[in-house]
């Protein structure tokens, strides 16, 4: 199971469709190399921060023309466009290598608890900075929460609940068993809750993509869970003169560094938490490394390798 960070897809601020496709394509060339080596049972997941932010901006600007759609719809839209682009570029790279393996993106839901404490304390800023204070006050009256910044205005805060179960896991397993490369739980998955009456329904939240990736990796019995991002791995004393990259660490050592406050809350923290959770629950290996080194990270020759004990 491979998880790609937002940087795999879009530069900061999010590029044009052509730029995003170009970035993903470079990543998919390396994935095709893995397949060529025989590592062909793959599930891919991805972030969607910049993309879902763009969809929200369009919602805001067009709200007087077409009705805005809820956040779960926005996540579904980004799964579709990113999934399509991965399928297109990876299929092309496999074709060039004479490999006829299908690539199938799954629009995927992830169950969260309606009483998750995250719903009481929305913590994740998303979308554009808004400037109209009256508008923000009106929307606060409707129950939305905002982060206020004296220079930039207001930005929407949404809950980031824990992922409990990948609803579309059976579809992912069917496709994997039939030899497909599957793209699933993109953007952390479409958050849904089960109120016991009727269908599951979407809820306004954003699930952390590293945690949702770790969950699916465990559910499908992945032998390795690899998180690819824009740094060579996990460092202690990150950004200081004493900075040291971790090569192979036990989950116990890594947890100790996390307890020591070594990892950024909205960045490396959730990756470390996701890697540790996967290794603790499965006894398998996780790795965190650079997007440019996918093959070496998968083989344990680069990045931070997280092992049991
Ligand atoms: P992605 O978009 O791939 O999910 P993030 O930006 O969320 O990536 O997280 C990666 C970032 O985490 C790195 O660019 C780095 O700035 C930051 N970071 C924070 N603490 C650490 C650490 N201890 N070691 C390495 N990177 C760290
Ligand atoms: Mg980033």
Coordinates of C-alpha atoms and ligand atoms in Angstrom, one line a residue:
X1 CA 0.0 0.0 0.0
X2 CA 1.5 3.3 -1.1
X3 CA 0.2 6.7 0.1
X4 CA 1.2 9.8 -1.8
X5 CA 1.2 13.3 -0.2
X6 CA -0.4 16.3 -1.7
X7 CA 3.0 17.3 -3.1
X8 CA 2.8 14.3 -5.4
X9 CA 0.1 15.9 -7.2
X10 CA 0.2 19.7 -6.9
X11 CA 2.7 22.3 -6.1
X12 CA 1.9 24.6 -3.2
X13 CA -1.2 26.7 -4.2
X14 CA -2.2 23.9 -6.7
X15 CA -1.2 24.0 -10.3
X16 CA -3.2 23.8 -13.6
X17 CA -4.6 20.4 -14.6
X18 CA -1.6 20.0 -17.0
X19 CA 0.9 20.7 -14.2
X20 CA -0.9 18.3 -11.8
X21 CA -0.9 15.6 -14.5
X22 CA 2.8 16.1 -15.2
X23 CA 3.6 15.7 -11.5
X24 CA 1.5 12.6 -11.1
X25 CA 3.0 11.1 -14.2
X26 CA 6.5 11.4 -12.8
X27 CA 5.4 9.5 -9.7
X28 CA 3.6 6.9 -11.8
X29 CA 6.7 6.1 -13.8
X30 CA 8.3 4.9 -10.6
X31 CA 5.2 2.9 -9.6
X32 CA 5.4 1.2 -13.1
X33 CA 9.1 0.4 -12.2
X34 CA 7.9 -1.4 -9.1
X35 CA 5.4 -3.4 -11.1
X36 CA 8.0 -4.3 -13.7
X37 CA 10.1 -5.7 -10.8
X38 CA 7.2 -7.9 -9.8
X39 CA 5.7 -5.8 -7.0
X40 CA 2.3 -5.7 -8.8
X41 CA -0.2 -6.2 -6.0
X42 CA -0.6 -2.6 -5.2
X43 CA -3.1 -0.3 -3.6
X44 CA -2.5 3.4 -3.9
X45 CA -3.9 6.3 -1.9
X46 CA -3.4 10.0 -2.1
X47 CA -3.9 13.4 -0.4
X48 CA -6.2 16.0 -1.9
X49 CA -5.5 19.2 0.2
X50 CA -4.9 21.6 -2.7
X51 CA -7.5 20.1 -4.9
X52 CA -10.4 20.1 -2.4
X53 CA -9.4 23.7 -1.5
X54 CA -9.9 24.6 -5.2
X55 CA -13.3 23.0 -5.3
X56 CA -14.3 24.9 -2.2
X57 CA -13.2 28.2 -3.7
X58 CA -15.4 27.5 -6.8
X59 CA -18.3 26.7 -4.4
X60 CA -17.8 30.1 -2.6
X61 CA -17.5 32.1 -5.8
X62 CA -20.4 30.5 -7.5
X63 CA -22.8 30.2 -4.5
X64 CA -25.2 32.8 -5.9
X65 CA -25.4 30.9 -9.3
X66 CA -25.4 27.2 -8.4
X67 CA -26.1 25.7 -5.0
X68 CA -22.8 24.9 -3.0
X69 CA -22.3 21.2 -2.4
X70 CA -21.3 19.7 0.9
X71 CA -17.7 18.8 1.8
X72 CA -18.2 15.0 1.3
X73 CA -19.2 15.8 -2.3
X74 CA -16.1 17.9 -2.8
X75 CA -13.9 15.0 -1.5
X76 CA -15.7 12.6 -3.9
X77 CA -15.0 15.0 -6.8
X78 CA -11.3 15.1 -6.0
X79 CA -11.1 11.3 -5.7
X80 CA -12.6 11.1 -9.2
X81 CA -10.3 13.6 -10.9
X82 CA -7.1 12.4 -9.1
X83 CA -8.1 8.7 -9.6
X84 CA -8.7 9.4 -13.3
X85 CA -5.3 11.0 -13.7
X86 CA -3.5 8.2 -11.9
X87 CA -5.3 5.6 -14.0
X88 CA -4.5 7.5 -17.2
X89 CA -0.8 8.0 -16.5
X90 CA -0.1 4.7 -14.8
X91 CA -1.9 2.7 -17.5
X92 CA 0.2 4.5 -20.1
X93 CA 3.4 3.7 -18.3
X94 CA 2.5 0.0 -17.9
X95 CA 1.5 -0.2 -21.5
X96 CA 4.9 1.1 -22.6
X97 CA 6.4 -1.7 -20.6
X98 CA 4.2 -4.3 -22.1
X99 CA 2.1 -4.8 -18.9
X100 CA -1.6 -5.1 -19.3
X101 CA -2.6 -4.7 -15.6
X102 CA -5.7 -2.6 -15.1
X103 CA -5.7 0.4 -12.8
X104 CA -9.0 1.0 -11.1
X105 CA -9.9 4.1 -8.9
X106 CA -12.6 3.4 -6.4
X107 CA -14.8 6.2 -5.2
X108 CA -14.4 5.2 -1.5
X109 CA -16.2 6.0 1.7
X110 CA -14.7 5.8 5.2
X111 CA -16.9 5.4 8.3
X112 CA -16.4 7.7 11.2
X113 CA -18.1 7.8 14.6
X114 CA -20.9 10.5 14.8
X115 CA -19.7 11.1 18.4
X116 CA -16.0 11.3 17.6
X117 CA -14.6 14.1 19.8
X118 CA -13.2 15.7 16.7
X119 CA -16.7 17.0 15.9
X120 CA -16.8 19.1 19.1
X121 CA -13.5 20.7 18.2
X122 CA -13.0 21.4 14.5
X123 CA -9.3 21.7 13.9
X124 CA -8.5 21.4 10.3
X125 CA -8.3 24.6 8.2
X126 CA -9.5 24.1 4.7
X127 CA -10.3 26.2 1.6
X128 CA -9.8 29.8 0.9
X129 CA -9.3 32.7 3.3
X130 CA -12.5 34.7 3.4
X131 CA -12.6 38.5 3.7
X132 CA -16.2 39.4 4.3
X133 CA -16.7 39.5 8.1
X134 CA -20.6 39.8 7.9
X135 CA -20.7 36.7 5.6
X136 CA -18.5 34.8 8.1
X137 CA -20.8 35.8 11.0
X138 CA -23.8 34.7 9.1
X139 CA -22.2 31.3 8.4
X140 CA -21.1 30.9 12.0
X141 CA -24.8 31.4 12.8
X142 CA -25.5 28.3 10.6
X143 CA -23.0 26.3 12.7
X144 CA -19.8 26.6 10.7
X145 CA -16.6 27.3 12.5
X146 CA -13.8 29.7 11.4
X147 CA -10.2 30.4 12.2
X148 CA -9.5 34.1 12.5
X149 CA -6.3 35.7 11.4
X150 CA -5.8 39.5 11.7
X151 CA -3.9 39.7 8.4
X152 CA -5.6 37.1 6.2
X153 CA -9.2 37.0 7.3
X154 CA -11.2 33.9 8.2
X155 CA -10.7 30.3 7.1
X156 CA -13.1 27.5 7.6
X157 CA -12.3 24.8 10.3
X158 CA -13.7 21.3 9.9
X159 CA -13.5 18.3 12.2
X160 CA -10.9 15.6 11.5
X161 CA -12.4 12.5 13.0
X162 CA -10.7 9.1 13.3
X163 CA -11.3 6.7 10.4
X164 CA -13.0 3.5 11.7
X165 CA -13.7 1.3 8.7
X166 CA -13.2 1.5 4.9
X167 CA -16.7 1.0 3.7
X168 CA -15.6 -0.1 0.2
X169 CA -13.0 -2.5 1.4
X170 CA -14.7 -5.5 -0.2
X171 CA -14.6 -3.8 -3.7
X172 CA -10.9 -3.1 -3.2
X173 CA -10.2 -6.7 -2.3
X174 CA -12.3 -8.1 -5.3
X175 CA -10.3 -5.9 -7.7
X176 CA -7.0 -6.8 -6.1
X177 CA -7.8 -10.5 -6.2
X178 CA -8.6 -10.1 -9.9
X179 CA -5.2 -8.5 -10.5
X180 CA -6.0 -4.8 -10.7
X181 CA -3.9 -1.9 -9.2
X182 CA -6.5 -0.1 -7.0
X183 CA -6.7 3.5 -6.0
X184 CA -8.7 3.9 -2.9
X185 CA -9.5 6.1 0.2
X186 CA -8.2 9.1 -1.6
X187 CA -8.2 12.4 0.4
X188 CA -8.7 10.3 3.5
X189 CA -11.9 8.9 2.0
X190 CA -15.4 10.4 1.8
X191 CA -16.4 10.7 5.5
X192 CA -19.7 8.9 6.3
X193 CA -21.6 8.1 9.4
X194 CA -24.1 5.4 10.2
X195 CA -27.1 6.6 12.1
X196 CA -28.8 3.2 11.9
X197 CA -31.6 4.5 9.8
X198 CA -31.3 4.2 6.0
X199 CA -28.1 4.6 4.0
X200 CA -24.9 5.9 5.4
X201 CA -24.6 9.6 4.9
X202 CA -21.8 12.0 4.2
X203 CA -20.7 14.4 6.9
X204 CA -18.7 17.6 6.8
X205 CA -15.3 16.5 7.9
X206 CA -11.8 15.7 6.5
X207 CA -10.2 12.5 7.5
X208 CA -6.4 12.4 7.6
X209 CA -5.2 10.6 4.5
X210 CA -2.3 8.9 6.3
X211 CA -4.6 7.4 9.0
X212 CA -7.1 6.3 6.4
X213 CA -4.3 4.8 4.3
X214 CA -3.0 2.9 7.4
X215 CA -6.5 1.6 8.1
X216 CA -7.0 0.2 4.6
X217 CA -3.5 -1.3 4.6
X218 CA -4.4 -3.2 7.7
X219 CA -7.8 -4.2 6.4
X220 CA -6.4 -5.6 3.1
X221 CA -3.5 -7.4 4.9
X222 CA -0.8 -5.3 3.1
X223 CA 2.7 -6.6 3.8
X224 CA 4.1 -3.0 3.6
X225 CA 2.7 0.4 4.1
X226 CA 4.7 3.2 2.5
X227 CA 4.1 7.0 2.9
X228 CA 5.7 9.1 0.3
X229 CA 6.2 12.8 0.9
X230 CA 8.6 15.8 0.2
X231 CA 11.3 15.0 2.7
X232 CA 13.8 12.0 2.8
X233 CA 12.2 10.5 5.9
X234 CA 11.6 11.2 9.6
X235 CA 14.1 13.4 11.4
X236 CA 14.7 14.1 15.1
X237 CA 15.5 17.7 15.9
X238 CA 14.1 18.6 12.5
X239 CA 15.2 21.9 11.1
X240 CA 17.9 22.4 13.8
X241 CA 21.7 22.0 13.5
X242 CA 21.3 18.7 15.3
X243 CA 18.8 17.3 12.8
X244 CA 19.3 13.6 12.3
X245 CA 17.4 11.4 9.8
X246 CA 16.1 8.1 11.2
X247 CA 16.9 5.0 9.1
X248 CA 15.5 1.9 10.8
X249 CA 13.5 2.4 14.0
X250 CA 11.3 0.3 16.1
X251 CA 7.8 1.4 16.6
X252 CA 8.6 1.8 20.4
X253 CA 11.5 4.2 19.6
X254 CA 9.4 6.2 17.1
X255 CA 6.5 6.5 19.6
X256 CA 9.0 7.8 22.2
X257 CA 10.2 10.5 19.8
X258 CA 6.5 11.4 19.1
X259 CA 5.8 11.7 22.8
X260 CA 8.9 14.0 22.9
X261 CA 7.1 16.4 20.5
X262 CA 9.5 15.8 17.6
X263 CA 6.9 15.8 14.8
X264 CA 4.8 18.6 13.4
X265 CA 1.1 18.3 14.4
X266 CA -0.4 18.8 10.9
X267 CA 2.5 17.3 8.9
X268 CA 4.9 14.6 10.1
X269 CA 2.8 13.8 13.2
X270 CA 0.0 12.0 11.5
X271 CA 2.4 10.1 9.2
X272 CA 4.3 8.8 12.2
X273 CA 1.0 7.9 14.0
X274 CA -0.3 6.1 10.9
X275 CA 3.0 4.2 10.4
X276 CA 3.1 3.2 14.1
X277 CA -0.5 2.1 14.2
X278 CA 0.0 -0.1 11.1
X279 CA 3.1 -1.8 12.4
X280 CA 1.7 -2.3 15.9
X281 CA -1.5 -3.9 14.6
X282 CA 0.0 -6.1 11.9
X283 CA 3.6 -6.8 12.9
X284 CA 4.5 -5.7 9.3
X285 CA 6.8 -3.0 8.1
X286 CA 6.0 0.7 7.4
X287 CA 8.2 3.3 5.7
X288 CA 8.2 7.0 5.3
X289 CA 10.3 8.5 2.5
X290 CA 10.7 10.8 -0.4
X291 CA 8.5 10.6 -3.4
X292 CA 11.5 10.6 -5.7
X293 CA 12.8 7.4 -4.1
X294 CA 9.7 5.2 -4.2
X295 CA 11.5 2.1 -5.4
X296 CA 14.3 2.4 -2.8
X297 CA 11.9 3.2 0.0
X298 CA 9.7 0.2 -0.8
X299 CA 12.8 -2.0 -0.8
X300 CA 14.0 -0.7 2.5
X301 CA 17.1 1.0 1.1
X302 CA 15.9 4.6 1.7
X303 CA 13.6 6.6 4.0
X304 CA 12.7 5.8 7.6
X305 CA 11.8 2.1 8.0
X306 CA 9.5 1.4 10.9
X307 CA 9.7 -2.2 12.3
X308 CA 8.0 -4.0 15.1
X309 CA 9.0 -4.2 18.8
Ligands
LIG1 P1 2.3 15.6 2.5 O1 1.7 16.8 1.7 O2 3.2 14.7 1.8 O3 1.2 14.9 3.3 P2 3.2 17.3 4.8 O4 3.6 18.6 4.3 O5 1.9 17.1 5.5 O6 3.3 16.3 3.6 O7 4.3 16.6 5.8 C1 5.7 16.6 5.4 C2 6.4 17.7 6.1 O8 6.5 17.4 7.5 C3 7.8 18.0 5.6 O9 7.9 18.8 4.5 C4 8.4 18.7 6.9 O10 8.4 20.1 6.7 C5 7.5 18.4 8.0 N1 8.1 17.9 9.2 C6 7.7 18.2 10.5 N2 8.4 17.6 11.4 C7 9.2 16.7 10.7 C8 10.2 15.8 11.2 N3 10.5 15.6 12.5 N4 10.9 15.1 10.2 C9 10.7 15.3 8.9 N5 9.7 16.2 8.4 C10 9.0 16.9 9.3
LIG2 MG1 2.7 19.1 2.3

